[in-house]
mmCIF file of C-alpha atoms in Angstrom:
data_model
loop_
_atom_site.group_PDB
_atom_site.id
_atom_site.type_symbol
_atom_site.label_atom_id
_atom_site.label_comp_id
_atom_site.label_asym_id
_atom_site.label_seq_id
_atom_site.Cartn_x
_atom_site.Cartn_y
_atom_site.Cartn_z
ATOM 1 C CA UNK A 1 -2.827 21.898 -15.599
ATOM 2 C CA UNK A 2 -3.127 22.669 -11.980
ATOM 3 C CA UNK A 3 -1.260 25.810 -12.450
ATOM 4 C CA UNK A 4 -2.820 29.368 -11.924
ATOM 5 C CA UNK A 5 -0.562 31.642 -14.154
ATOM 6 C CA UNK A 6 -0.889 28.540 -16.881
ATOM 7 C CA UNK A 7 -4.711 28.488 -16.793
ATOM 8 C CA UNK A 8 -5.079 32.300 -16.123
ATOM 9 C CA UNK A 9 -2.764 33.271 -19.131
ATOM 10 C CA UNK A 10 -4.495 30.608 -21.504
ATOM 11 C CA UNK A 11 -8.282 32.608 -20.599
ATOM 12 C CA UNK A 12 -7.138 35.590 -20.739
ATOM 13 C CA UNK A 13 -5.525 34.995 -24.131
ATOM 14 C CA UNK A 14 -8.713 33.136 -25.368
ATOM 15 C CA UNK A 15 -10.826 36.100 -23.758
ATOM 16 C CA UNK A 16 -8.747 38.543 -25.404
ATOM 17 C CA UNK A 17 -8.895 37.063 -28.792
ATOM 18 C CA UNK A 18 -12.571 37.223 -27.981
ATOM 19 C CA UNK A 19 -12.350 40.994 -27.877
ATOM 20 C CA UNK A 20 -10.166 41.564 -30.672
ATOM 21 C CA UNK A 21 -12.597 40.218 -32.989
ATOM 22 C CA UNK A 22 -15.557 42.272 -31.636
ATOM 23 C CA UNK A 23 -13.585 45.077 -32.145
ATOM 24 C CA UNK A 24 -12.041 43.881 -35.716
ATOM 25 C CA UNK A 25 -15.659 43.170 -36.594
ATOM 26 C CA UNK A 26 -16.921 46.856 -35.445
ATOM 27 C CA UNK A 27 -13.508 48.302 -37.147
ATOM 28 C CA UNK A 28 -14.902 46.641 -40.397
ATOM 29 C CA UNK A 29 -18.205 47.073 -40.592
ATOM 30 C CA UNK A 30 -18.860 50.494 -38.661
ATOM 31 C CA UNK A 31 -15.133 52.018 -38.987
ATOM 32 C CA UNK A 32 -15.237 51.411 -34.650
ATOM 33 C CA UNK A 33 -12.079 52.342 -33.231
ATOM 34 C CA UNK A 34 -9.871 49.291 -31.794
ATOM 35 C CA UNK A 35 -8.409 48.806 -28.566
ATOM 36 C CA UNK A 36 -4.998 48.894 -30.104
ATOM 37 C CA UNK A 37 -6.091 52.021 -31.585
ATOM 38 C CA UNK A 38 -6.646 53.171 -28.143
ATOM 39 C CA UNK A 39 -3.530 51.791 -26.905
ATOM 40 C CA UNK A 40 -1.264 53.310 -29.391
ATOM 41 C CA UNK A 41 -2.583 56.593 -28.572
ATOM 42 C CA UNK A 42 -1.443 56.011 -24.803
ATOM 43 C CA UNK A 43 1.881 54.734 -25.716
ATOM 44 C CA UNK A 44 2.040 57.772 -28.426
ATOM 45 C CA UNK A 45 0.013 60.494 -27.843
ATOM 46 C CA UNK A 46 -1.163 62.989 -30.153
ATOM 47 C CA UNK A 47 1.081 60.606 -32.699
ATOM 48 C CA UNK A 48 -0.190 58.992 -35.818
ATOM 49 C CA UNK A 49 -1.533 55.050 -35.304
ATOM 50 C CA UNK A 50 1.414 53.765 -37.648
ATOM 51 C CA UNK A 51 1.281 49.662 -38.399
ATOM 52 C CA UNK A 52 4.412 49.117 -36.062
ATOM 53 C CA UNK A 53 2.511 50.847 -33.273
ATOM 54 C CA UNK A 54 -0.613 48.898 -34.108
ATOM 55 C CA UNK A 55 1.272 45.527 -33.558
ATOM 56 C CA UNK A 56 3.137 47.185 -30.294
ATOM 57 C CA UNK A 57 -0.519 47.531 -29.697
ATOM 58 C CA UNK A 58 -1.605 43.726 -30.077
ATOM 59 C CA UNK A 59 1.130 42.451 -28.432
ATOM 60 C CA UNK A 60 0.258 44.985 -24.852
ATOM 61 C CA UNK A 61 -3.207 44.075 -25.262
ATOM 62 C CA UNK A 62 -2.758 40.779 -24.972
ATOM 63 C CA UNK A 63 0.173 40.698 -21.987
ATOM 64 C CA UNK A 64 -2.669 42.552 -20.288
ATOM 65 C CA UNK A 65 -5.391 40.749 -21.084
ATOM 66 C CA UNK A 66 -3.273 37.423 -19.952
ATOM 67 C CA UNK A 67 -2.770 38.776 -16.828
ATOM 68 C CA UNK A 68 -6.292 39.831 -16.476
ATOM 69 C CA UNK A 69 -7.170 36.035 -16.751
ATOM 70 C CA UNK A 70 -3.958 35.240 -13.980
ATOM 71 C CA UNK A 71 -6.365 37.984 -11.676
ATOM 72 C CA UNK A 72 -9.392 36.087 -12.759
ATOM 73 C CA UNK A 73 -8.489 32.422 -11.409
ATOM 74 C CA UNK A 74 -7.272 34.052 -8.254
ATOM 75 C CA UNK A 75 -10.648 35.559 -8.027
ATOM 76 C CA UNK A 76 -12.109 32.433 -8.413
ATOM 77 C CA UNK A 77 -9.414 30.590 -5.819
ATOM 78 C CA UNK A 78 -10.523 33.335 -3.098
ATOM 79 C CA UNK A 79 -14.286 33.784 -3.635
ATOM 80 C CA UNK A 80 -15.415 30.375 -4.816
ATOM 81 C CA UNK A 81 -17.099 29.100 -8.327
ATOM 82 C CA UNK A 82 -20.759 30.390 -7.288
ATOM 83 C CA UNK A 83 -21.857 32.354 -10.451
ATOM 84 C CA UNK A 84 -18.871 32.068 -12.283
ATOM 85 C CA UNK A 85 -19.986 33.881 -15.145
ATOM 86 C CA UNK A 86 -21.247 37.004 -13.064
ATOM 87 C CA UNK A 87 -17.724 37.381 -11.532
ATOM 88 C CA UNK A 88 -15.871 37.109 -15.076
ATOM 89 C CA UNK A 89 -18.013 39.518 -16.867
ATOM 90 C CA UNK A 90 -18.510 41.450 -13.493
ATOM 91 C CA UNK A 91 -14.595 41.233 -13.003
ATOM 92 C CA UNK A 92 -13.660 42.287 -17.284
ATOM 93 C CA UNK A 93 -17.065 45.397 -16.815
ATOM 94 C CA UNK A 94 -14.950 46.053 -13.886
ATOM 95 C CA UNK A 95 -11.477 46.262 -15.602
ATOM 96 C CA UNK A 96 -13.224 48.126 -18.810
ATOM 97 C CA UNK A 97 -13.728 51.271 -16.236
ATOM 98 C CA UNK A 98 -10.054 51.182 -15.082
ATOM 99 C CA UNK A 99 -9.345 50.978 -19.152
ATOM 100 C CA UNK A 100 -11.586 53.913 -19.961
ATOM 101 C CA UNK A 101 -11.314 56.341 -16.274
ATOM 102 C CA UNK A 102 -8.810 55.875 -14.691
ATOM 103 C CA UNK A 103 -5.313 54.575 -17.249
ATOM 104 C CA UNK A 104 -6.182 57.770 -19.486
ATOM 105 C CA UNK A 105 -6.322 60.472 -16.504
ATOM 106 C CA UNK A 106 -3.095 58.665 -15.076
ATOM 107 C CA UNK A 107 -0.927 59.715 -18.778
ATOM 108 C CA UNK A 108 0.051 63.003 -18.754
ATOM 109 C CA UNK A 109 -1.019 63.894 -22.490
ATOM 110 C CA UNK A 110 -4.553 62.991 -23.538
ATOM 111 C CA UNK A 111 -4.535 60.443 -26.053
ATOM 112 C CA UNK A 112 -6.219 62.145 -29.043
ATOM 113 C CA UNK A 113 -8.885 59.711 -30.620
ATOM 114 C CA UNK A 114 -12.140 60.723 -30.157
ATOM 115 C CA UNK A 115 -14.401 58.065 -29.695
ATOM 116 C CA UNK A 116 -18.613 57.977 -30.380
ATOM 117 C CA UNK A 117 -21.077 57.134 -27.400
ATOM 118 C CA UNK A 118 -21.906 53.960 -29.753
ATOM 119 C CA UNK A 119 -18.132 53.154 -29.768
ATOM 120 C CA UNK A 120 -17.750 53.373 -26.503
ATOM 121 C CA UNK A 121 -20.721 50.810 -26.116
ATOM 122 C CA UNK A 122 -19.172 48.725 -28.508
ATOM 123 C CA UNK A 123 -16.054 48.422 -26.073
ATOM 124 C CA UNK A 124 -17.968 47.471 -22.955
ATOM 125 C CA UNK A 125 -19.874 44.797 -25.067
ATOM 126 C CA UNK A 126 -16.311 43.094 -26.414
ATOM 127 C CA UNK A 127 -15.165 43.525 -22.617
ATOM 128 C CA UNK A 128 -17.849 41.386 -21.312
ATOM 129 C CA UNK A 129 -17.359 38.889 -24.147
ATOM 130 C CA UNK A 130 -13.711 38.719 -22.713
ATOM 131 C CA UNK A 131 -14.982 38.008 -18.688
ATOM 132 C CA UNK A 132 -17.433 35.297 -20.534
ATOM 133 C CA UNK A 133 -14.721 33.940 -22.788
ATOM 134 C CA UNK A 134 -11.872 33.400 -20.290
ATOM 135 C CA UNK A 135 -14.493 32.248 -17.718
ATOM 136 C CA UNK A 136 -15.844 29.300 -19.863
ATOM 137 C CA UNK A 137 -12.382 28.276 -20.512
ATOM 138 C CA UNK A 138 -11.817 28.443 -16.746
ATOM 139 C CA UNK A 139 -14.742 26.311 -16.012
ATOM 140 C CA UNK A 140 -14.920 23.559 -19.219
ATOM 141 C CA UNK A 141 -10.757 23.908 -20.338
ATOM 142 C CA UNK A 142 -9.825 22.747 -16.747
ATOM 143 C CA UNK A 143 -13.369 20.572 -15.887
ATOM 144 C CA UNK A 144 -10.591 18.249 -14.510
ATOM 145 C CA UNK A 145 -9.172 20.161 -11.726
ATOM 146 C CA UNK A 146 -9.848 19.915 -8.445
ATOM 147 C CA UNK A 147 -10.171 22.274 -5.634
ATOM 148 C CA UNK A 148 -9.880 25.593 -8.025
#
């Protein structure tokens, strides 16, 4: 399993799952908004979150959280395995600001939902679950592997 993309897209799935159920717990419990919620609003604006744009939703999340993990071992192949968990939750804080500043002043039409300082929180915390999820996959799925 000596392949980046394989490895990458396997912790990025696993960190993504990670961050699906923070957010499925904090939709349950506290009515949080998801990050498909958020998504669908991009894809959609100003449109109702319908269940067919909800799984559109899952399915972009995780492409992009794959390829997150993809960036991630190449992150790890050019700066080294030194505080691995630092750089993954460093690297998925990192990717939470492009998800929050800068993909919703790149669409045209502001998404609509409105989303509470503590929900806001709630995202960054399920991000860095993500960077720590993928990362210890990185580090104990492939223990094996030589030369990262």
């Amino acid at each position: 399993m000596r392949d980046t993309v394989l490895r990458g897209t396997i912790g990025g799935l696993i960190g993504t799952a990670g961050d699906d159920i923070i957010h499925l717990l904090g939709y349950l419990f506290f009515r949080a908004s998801m990050t498909e919620h958020y998504i669908s609003q991009l894809l959609f604006p100003f449109a109702e979150v319908t269940a067919l744009r909800f799984m559109y939703s899952i399915i972009i999340h995780f492409l992009a959280g794959a390829l997150a993990g993809v960036i991630l071992v190449m992150i790890f192949q050019r700066f080294g395995m030194d505080y691995p968990y630092l750089k993954g939750v460093g690297f998925a804080l990192a990717l939470w600001t492009v998800h929050v500043a800068v993909i919703p002043n790149l669409v045209s039409l502001r998404p609509i939902l409105l989303r509470a300082d503590w929900e806001v929180l709630f995202d960054l915390i399920s991000h860095g679950v993500f960077g720590f999820l993928a990362t210890f996959y990185l580090i104990k799925g492939t223990r094996r592997i030589k030369n990262y």
